[in-house]
Each structure stands twice: as C-alpha cells, then as structure tokens.
PDB file of C-alpha atoms in Angstrom:
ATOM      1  CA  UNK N   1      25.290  -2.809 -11.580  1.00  0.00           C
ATOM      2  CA  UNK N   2      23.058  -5.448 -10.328  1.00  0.00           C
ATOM      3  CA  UNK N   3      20.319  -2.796  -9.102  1.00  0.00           C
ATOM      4  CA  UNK N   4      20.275  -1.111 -12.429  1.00  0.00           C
ATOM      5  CA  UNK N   5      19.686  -4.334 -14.455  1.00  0.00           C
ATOM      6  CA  UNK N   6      16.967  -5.236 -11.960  1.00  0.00           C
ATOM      7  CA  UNK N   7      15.578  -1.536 -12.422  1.00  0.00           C
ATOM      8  CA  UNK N   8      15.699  -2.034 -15.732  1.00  0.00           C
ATOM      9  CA  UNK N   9      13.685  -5.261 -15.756  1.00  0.00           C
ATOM     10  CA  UNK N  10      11.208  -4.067 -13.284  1.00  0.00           C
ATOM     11  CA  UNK N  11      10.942  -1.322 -15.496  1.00  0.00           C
ATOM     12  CA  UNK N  12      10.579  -3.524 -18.802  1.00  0.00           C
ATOM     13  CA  UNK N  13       7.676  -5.531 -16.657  1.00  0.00           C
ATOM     14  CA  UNK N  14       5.665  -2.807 -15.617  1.00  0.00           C
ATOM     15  CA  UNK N  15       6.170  -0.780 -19.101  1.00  0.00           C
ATOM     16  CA  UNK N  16       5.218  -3.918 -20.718  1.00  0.00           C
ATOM     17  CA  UNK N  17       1.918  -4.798 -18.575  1.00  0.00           C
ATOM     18  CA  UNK N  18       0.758  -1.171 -18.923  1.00  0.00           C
ATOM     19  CA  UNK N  19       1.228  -1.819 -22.811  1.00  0.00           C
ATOM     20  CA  UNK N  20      -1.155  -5.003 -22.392  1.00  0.00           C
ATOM     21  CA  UNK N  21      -3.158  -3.312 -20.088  1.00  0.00           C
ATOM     22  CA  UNK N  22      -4.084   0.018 -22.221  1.00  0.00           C
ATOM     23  CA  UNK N  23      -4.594  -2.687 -25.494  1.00  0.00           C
ATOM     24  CA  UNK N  24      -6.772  -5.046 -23.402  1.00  0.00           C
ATOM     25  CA  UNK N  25      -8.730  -2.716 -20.640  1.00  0.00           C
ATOM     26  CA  UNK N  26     -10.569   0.569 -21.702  1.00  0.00           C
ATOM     27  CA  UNK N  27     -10.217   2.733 -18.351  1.00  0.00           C
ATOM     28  CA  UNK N  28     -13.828   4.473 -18.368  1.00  0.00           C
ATOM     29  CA  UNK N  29     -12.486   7.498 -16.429  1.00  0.00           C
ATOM     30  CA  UNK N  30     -15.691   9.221 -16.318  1.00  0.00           C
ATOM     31  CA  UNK N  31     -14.845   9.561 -12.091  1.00  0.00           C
ATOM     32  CA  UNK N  32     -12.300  12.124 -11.398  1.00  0.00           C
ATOM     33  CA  UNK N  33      -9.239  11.198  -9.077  1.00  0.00           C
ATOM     34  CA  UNK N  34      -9.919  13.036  -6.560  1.00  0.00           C
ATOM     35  CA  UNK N  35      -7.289  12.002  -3.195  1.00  0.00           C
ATOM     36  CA  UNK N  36      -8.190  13.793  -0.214  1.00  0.00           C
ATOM     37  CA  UNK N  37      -6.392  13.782   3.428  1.00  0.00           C
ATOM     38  CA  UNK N  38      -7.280  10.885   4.912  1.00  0.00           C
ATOM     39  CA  UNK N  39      -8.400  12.884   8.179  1.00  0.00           C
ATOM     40  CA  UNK N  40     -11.164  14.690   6.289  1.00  0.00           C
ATOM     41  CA  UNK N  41     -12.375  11.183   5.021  1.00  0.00           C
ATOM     42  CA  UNK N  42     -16.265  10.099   6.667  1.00  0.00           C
ATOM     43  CA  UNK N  43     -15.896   6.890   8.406  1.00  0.00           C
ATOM     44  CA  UNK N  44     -17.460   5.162   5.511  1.00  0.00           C
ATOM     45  CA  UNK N  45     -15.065   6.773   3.090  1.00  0.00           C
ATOM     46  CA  UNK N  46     -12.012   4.996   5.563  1.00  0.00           C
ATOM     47  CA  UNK N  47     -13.312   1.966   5.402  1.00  0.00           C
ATOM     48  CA  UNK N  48     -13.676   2.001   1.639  1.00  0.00           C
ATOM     49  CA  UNK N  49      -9.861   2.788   1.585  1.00  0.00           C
ATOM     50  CA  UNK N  50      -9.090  -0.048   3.998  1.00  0.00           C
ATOM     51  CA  UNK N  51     -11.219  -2.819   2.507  1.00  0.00           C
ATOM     52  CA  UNK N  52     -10.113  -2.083  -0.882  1.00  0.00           C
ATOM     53  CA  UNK N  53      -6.463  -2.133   0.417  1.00  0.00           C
ATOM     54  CA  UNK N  54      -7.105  -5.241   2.071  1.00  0.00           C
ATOM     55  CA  UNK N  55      -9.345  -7.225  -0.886  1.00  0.00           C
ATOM     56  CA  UNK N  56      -5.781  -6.103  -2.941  1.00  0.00           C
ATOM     57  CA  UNK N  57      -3.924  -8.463  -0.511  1.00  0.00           C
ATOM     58  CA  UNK N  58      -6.032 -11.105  -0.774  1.00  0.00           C
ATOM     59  CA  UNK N  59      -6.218 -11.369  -4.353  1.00  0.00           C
ATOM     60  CA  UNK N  60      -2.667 -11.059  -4.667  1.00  0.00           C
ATOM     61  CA  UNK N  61      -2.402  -7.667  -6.508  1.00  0.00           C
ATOM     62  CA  UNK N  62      -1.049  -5.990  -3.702  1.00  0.00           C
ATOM     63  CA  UNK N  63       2.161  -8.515  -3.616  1.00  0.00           C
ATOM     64  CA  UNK N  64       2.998  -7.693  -7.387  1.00  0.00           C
ATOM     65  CA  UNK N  65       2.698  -4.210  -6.317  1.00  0.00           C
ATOM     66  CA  UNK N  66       5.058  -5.068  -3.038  1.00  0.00           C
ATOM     67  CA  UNK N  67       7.252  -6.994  -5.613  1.00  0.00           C
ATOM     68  CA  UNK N  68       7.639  -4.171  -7.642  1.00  0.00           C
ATOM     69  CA  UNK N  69       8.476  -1.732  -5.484  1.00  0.00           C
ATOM     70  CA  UNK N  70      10.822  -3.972  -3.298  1.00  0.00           C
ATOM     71  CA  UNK N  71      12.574  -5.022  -7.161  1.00  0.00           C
ATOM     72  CA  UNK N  72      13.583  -1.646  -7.452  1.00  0.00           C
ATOM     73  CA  UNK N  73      15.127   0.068  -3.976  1.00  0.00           C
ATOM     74  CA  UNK N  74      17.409   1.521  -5.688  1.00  0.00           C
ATOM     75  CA  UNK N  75      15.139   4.064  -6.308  1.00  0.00           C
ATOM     76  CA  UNK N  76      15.120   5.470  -3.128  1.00  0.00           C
ATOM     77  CA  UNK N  77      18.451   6.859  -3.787  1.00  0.00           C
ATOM     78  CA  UNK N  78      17.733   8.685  -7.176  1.00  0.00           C
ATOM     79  CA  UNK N  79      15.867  11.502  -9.027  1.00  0.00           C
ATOM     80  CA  UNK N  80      13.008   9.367  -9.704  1.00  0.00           C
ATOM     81  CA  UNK N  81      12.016   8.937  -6.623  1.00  0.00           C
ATOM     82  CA  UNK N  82       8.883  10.767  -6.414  1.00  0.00           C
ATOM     83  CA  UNK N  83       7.927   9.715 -10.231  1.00  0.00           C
ATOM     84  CA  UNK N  84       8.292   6.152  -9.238  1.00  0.00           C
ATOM     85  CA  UNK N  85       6.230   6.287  -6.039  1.00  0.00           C
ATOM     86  CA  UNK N  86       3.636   8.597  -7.485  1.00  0.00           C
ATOM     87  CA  UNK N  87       3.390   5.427 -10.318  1.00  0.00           C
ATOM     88  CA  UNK N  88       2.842   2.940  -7.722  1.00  0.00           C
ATOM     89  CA  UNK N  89      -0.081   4.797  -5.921  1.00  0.00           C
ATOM     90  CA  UNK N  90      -1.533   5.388  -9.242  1.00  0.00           C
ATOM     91  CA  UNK N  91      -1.584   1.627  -9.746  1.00  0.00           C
ATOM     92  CA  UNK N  92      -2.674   0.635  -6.425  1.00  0.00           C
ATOM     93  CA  UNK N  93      -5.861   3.454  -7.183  1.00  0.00           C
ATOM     94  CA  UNK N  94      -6.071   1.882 -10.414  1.00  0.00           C
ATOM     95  CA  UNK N  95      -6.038  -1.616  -8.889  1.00  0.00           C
ATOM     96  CA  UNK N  96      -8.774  -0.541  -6.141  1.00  0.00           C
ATOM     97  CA  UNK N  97     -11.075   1.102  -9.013  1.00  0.00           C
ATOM     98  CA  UNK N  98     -11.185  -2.203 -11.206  1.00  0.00           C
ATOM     99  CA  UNK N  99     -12.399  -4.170  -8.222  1.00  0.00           C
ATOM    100  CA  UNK N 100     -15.954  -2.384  -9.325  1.00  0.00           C
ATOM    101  CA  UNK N 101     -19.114  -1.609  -7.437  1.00  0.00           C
ATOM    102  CA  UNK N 102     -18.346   1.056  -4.503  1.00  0.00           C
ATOM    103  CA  UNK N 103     -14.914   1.233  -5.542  1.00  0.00           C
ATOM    104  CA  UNK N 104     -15.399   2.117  -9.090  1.00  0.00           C
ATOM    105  CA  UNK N 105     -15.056   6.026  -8.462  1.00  0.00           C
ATOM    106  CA  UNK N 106     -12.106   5.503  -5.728  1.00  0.00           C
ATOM    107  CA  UNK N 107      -9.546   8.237  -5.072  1.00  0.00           C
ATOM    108  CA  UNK N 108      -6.531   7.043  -2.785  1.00  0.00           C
ATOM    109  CA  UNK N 109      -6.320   9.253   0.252  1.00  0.00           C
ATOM    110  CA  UNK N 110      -3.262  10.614   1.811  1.00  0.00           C
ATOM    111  CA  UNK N 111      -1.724  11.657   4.505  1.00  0.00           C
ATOM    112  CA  UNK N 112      -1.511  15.413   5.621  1.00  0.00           C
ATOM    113  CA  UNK N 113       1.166  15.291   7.876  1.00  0.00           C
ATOM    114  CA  UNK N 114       1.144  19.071   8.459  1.00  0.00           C
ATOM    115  CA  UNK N 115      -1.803  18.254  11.053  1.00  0.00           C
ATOM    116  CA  UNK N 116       0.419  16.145  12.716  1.00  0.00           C
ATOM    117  CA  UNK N 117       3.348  18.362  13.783  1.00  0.00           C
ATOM    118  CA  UNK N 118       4.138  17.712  16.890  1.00  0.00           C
ATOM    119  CA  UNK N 119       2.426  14.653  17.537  1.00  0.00           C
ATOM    120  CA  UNK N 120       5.072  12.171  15.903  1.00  0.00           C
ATOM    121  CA  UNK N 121       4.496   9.864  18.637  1.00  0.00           C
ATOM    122  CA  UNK N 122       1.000   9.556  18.443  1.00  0.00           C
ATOM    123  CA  UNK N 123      -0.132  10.524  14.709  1.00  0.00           C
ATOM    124  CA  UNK N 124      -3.939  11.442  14.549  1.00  0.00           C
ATOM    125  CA  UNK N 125      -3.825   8.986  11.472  1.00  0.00           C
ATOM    126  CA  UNK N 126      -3.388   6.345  14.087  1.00  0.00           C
ATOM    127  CA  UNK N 127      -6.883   6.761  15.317  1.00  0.00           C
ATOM    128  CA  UNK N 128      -8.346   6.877  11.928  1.00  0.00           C
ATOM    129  CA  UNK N 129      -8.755   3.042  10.747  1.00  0.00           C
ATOM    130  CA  UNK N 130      -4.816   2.591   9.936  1.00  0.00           C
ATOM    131  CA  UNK N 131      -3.933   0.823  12.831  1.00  0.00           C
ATOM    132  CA  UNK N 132      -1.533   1.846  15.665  1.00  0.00           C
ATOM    133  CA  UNK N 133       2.420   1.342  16.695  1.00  0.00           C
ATOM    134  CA  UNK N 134       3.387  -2.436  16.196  1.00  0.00           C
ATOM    135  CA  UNK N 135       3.271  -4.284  19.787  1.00  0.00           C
ATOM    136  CA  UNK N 136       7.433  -3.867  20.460  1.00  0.00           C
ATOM    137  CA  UNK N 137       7.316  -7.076  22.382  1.00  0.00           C
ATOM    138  CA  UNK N 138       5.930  -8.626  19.294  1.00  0.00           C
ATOM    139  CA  UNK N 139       8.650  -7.893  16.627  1.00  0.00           C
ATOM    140  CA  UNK N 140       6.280  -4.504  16.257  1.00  0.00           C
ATOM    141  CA  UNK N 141       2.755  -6.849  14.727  1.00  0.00           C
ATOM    142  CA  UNK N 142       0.261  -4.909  14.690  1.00  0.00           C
ATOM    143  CA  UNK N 143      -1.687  -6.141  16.757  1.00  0.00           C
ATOM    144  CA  UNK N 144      -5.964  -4.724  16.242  1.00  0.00           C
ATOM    145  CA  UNK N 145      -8.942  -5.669  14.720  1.00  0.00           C
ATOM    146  CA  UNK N 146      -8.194  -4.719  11.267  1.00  0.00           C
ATOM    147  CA  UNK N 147      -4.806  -4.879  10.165  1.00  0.00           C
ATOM    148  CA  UNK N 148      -3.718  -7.740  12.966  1.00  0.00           C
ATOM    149  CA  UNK N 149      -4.761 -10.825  11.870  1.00  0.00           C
ATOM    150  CA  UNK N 150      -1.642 -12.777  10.665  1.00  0.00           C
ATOM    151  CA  UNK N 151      -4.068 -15.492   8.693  1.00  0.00           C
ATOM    152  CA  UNK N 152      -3.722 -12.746   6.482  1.00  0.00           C
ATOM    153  CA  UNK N 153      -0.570 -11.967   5.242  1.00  0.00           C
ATOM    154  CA  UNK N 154       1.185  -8.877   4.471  1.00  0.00           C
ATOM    155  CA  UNK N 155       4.831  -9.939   3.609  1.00  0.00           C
ATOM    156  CA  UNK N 156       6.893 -12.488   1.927  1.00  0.00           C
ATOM    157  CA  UNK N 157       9.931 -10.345   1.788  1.00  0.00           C
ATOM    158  CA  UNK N 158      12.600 -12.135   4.319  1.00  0.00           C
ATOM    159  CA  UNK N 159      13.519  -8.173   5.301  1.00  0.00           C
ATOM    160  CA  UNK N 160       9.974  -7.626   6.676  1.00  0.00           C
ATOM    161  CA  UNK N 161       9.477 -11.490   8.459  1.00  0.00           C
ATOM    162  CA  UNK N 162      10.135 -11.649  11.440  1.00  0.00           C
ATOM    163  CA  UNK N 163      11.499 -14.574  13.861  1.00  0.00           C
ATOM    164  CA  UNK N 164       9.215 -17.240  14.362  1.00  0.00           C
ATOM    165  CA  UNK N 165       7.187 -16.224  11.283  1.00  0.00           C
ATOM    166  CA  UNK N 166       6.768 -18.463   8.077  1.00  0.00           C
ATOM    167  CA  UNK N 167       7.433 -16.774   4.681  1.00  0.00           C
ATOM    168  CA  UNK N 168       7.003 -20.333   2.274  1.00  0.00           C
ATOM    169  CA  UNK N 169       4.935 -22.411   1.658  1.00  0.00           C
ATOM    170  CA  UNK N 170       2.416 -20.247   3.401  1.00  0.00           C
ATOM    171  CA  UNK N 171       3.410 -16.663   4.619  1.00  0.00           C
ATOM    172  CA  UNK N 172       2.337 -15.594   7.968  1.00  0.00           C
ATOM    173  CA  UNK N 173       4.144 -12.260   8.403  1.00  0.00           C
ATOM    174  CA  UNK N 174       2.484  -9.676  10.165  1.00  0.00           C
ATOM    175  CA  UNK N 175       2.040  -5.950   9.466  1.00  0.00           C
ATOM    176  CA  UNK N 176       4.639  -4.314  11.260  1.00  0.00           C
ATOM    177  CA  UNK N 177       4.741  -0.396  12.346  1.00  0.00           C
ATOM    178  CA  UNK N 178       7.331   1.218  14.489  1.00  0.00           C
ATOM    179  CA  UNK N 179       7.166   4.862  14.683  1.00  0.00           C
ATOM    180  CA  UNK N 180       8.782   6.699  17.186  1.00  0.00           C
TER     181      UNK N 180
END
C-alpha cells in the first residue's frame, strides 16, 4: 500500500511538471530522435553522450531523475515497466537536448546487446567510453578517468553508498558496476 501511494505521488509530480513544462517550454523538435547503438557511435558522438550525462549530474537534473525512478521500484514488478523506463530515457534525452549548443539535436544511444552474446564478462560497451567493472576491492567504484572521480557524485541513495562513503551534507558515493 505504501508503494502504490508513493507511485501515485511520483506519478502526480512528474504528470504535473510535464503539465508546467509543455505550458512554459515550446520543444522546437525540428531534430528527429534518432537513438542509435552506442557501438556504431564516432568517438565524438560518445563523448557527446557522456558529457551530457555527466553536465546532468552536476546540475542536479540527473538526481530528480534518480529520485524518480528510485520513488517508484515498484515498478519493476508490474506491466508498466517498459512504459515507465521508456519515460525516463525520454526525459533524460529531453534533459540533455535543453542543455543547447551541440546537444540541441541529441538522440540517447543504446545498448545492442545482441553484439555482446557471449562476452558477458567483458561487454564491448566496456571499451566504448562507459567505463569498466567496479574495482571489487573497492565496494565495485569505478575506478577510470571518466566516470571515477568521487568529487563528483553519483548517489545519495543509502542502497547505492557504500561503507566509508558520505551521503549528507555532501555525497561522495561512487559509481558502482559489478557485472559478472
């Protein structure tokens, strides 16, 4: 009962900042949304993806998106699974887009696992500006150029801190990634 009423009030939020939104912002969609695999992506078209991403963190959008999806897990477990996180890629596009200039014309790649059959241990996306495995003997940080620096947060969720890492008044959580 508890997950439904916070469903419903995540729900209520974003339905009623999309109503603000579409009477405030005019989205000039004059550039198609075009997502493409991520492994067909030029290296300048990567690093469009992971600068936007990471300008998204920074100016805080990316933790209402985090909010939002972590407000809502039960989610996971239902028919609007897909729906929901089809919404919240369209919004972190969306978010990306608005930031202007080279990003104006955006389309969020994804991932074409397909070309990765057989390689779950070592993903070809891994070598393609997304950063590798987390460092085990690290709580799994990521721990490269990019996505390791834990100056910059990725988390305040207590499920995703790990021990000996500061969630208030400052977060220093690092990006975590355990595949195996």
């Amino acid at each position: 009962m508890w997950s439904s009423s916070l469903l419903s009030i995540s729900i209520i939020f974003i339905t009623t900042i999309s109503t603000v939104n579409s009477l405030t912002i005019y989205r000039d969609e004059s550039c198609p949304r075009i997502r493409k695999p991520f492994h067909t992506l030029s290296e300048d078209e990567r690093m469009l993806y992971v600068n936007g991403f990471q300008t998204l963190r920074k100016n805080g959008k990316l933790q209402i998106i985090s909010d939002t999806h972590a407000a809502n897990v039960a989610v996971h477990k239902g028919s609007s699974f897909f729906f929901f996180h089809a919404y919240m890629i369209w919004e972190a596009e969306t978010a990306i887009r608005e930031l202007g200039g080279d990003y104006s014309c955006f389309g969020m790649p994804y991932w074409d696992y397909t070309i990765d059959s057989g390689k779950e241990h070592d993903p070809t996306i891994f070598h393609l500006n997304v950063g590798e495995n987390g460092d085990p003997r690290k709580g799994f940080c990521m721990d490269d150029e990019l996505w390791g620096n834990v100056e910059n947060y990725w988390s305040t969720d207590a499920d995703t801190c790990g021990n000996g890492e500061t969630r208030l008044p400052q977060p220093y959580c690092c990006l975590k990634r355990s595949v195996s």
